[in-house]
Amino acid sequence: MIGKFKVRTDLAMENGEKFEKDQVEIPGVEIKKRYNRGRELWTTLVKIETEQGARLMEKPMGTYITMEAPNLAVPDDGYHREISEEISRCLKKMLPKDQDCSVLVVGLGNREITADALGPMVVDNLRINRHIVNEYGAAAMGEDHVIRVSALVPGVMAQTGMETQEIVQGVIEETKPDVLVVIDALAARSIKRLNCTIQLTDTGISPGSGVGNYRNGLNRETMKIPVIGIGVPTVVDAATIIHDAVAELLESLEESEMDEFLSELISPSMMTMYVTPKDIDETVKRLSFTISEGLNLAFS
């Protein structure tokens, strides 16, 4: 919290950092970090195993894998391919072991808003095959076993008048997939993680959470099947920018002084302001292809 204001983040690892800074162990939470020097990639595994840990982390119980790759901002096809392979490796650990399972991929977000278009753009690049396999069998794909992939872009409530949960539930009832994979844009607590951090989790996702506009969640409890959430932070709120700008000063203040200072500095109207980099068009296009290639590799 910053006074009565809360710096927004959808990344579990960022919620854990405040405890690491104070060198406090989080009960019921396991955190492991790994660095791949060849790919210049930090991977953080967060496992929330108890209700107490979930309360402290302010996240549902489950597994969160976060990949930090600063070079994702660089238009290097070879490097992005390496990250796609890493996404595939992590995703395979969460998918059912059945080689003939069915996967429904849902791209959340609004195509008309670039920073929120990640989900729909990922779906645009997927290899969809459910209709072919259902009609002609796995042999039509030249394989003995095939993961059947279908996809959906449900839009947002302002466009459809329906909750995303309602649309997805209806499709699940008709198509009966074994697992749901949901893609969405997220919010980060740190500017340095914008557009270069990817989070995978088996806890699902809440549409609109990135900008504090919470809708009904897509998770195992609501969908009745396993739900994997994949997201990239594309926005930060105004409080985050101010906090980062005066971070060194704040560290020298007592908690009460910090709260008072930021409460006066951050007006309530600023809490509805979200910021994204000026090159977001090209960045989201590049990231969507990287993630879709990771999914295609995992499903092949």
Phi, psi and omega in degrees: 000146169242096188058233177271000180258145180243127176287124187281140170205144174254001184267121181298323182297328179289326176293332179280338184294329181294331176282323178297321181300322180270004181055045180251129177281136183265116180299131177078012181230129177249128181234125178232139179238143180220139180244125176261103185296321182298322182260001183049053188230123172266129176240125179245124177256122177242121176245116177260111191252350182226163178296322178298316177298322179296320179294316182293321181276347182058037178220154177295156175298140179151193183249135179233124177245120182242126178251124178250116183226090182306330182284358175298338179286348182265133180284067181248105185300321180297317180292318180296327176297320178296321178291323176301319179295323179290320176300315179301315181299315181291321182293322180300329179292336183263341182284156174300151181284346181295120181288349180246025183287168180244132182239131172253121179258126180245122178262104181278154175124177184247116180301333185283347179243112190304316182293346181248011187263006184303309183303306178301323182287328175296315180299325180301331185258007181281152173269102183270129185222001185303316182296324180288314181294320179297326183277317189241353180088172183297333181300333180295337178264004180075023182227161174276327180228135183222133170281121180280124185245124172235165185213158183211137172240096188281354183072197179239164187302324181296337180268330188246338185075009182233149173294141175304321180302318181296317181295312184293320178300319179297318179293320179297319180298325182276318187263341176052058176288160178275334181209149179247129175245122185245130181248134180205157172280145184238179173242148179242160176272340184238135180299326185294345181264358180298128172061014177224018180228134180235128179245131173244138180213150177265015181260001181084205186202156176248113180304135178082000184295332182302329179246023176073014181258074189290129172248181179298133186289153172254102182211179183300325182294319183272327184266342179069012173220163178301140180233125178251127179255135176231129182211159176230130176289120180246352181222156168231156177269169184299324181299324179296317181296316179295317180299315179297322184292328183245021186304314182297321178295318184296329182296336181271357182263153170290158183302317181295322179292322178298314180299315182295317180299311183287330178297325179281328184283322185259111179281153180305326181294334180287341183287350176260005182262127178237142187237144178223152181299157184289339180264027187298330181300306181291324183295312181295322177300315181292315181295321181297322179291320179299315181290318181296323177294324176297319178292316180300319178294319181293325183275345184280000000 
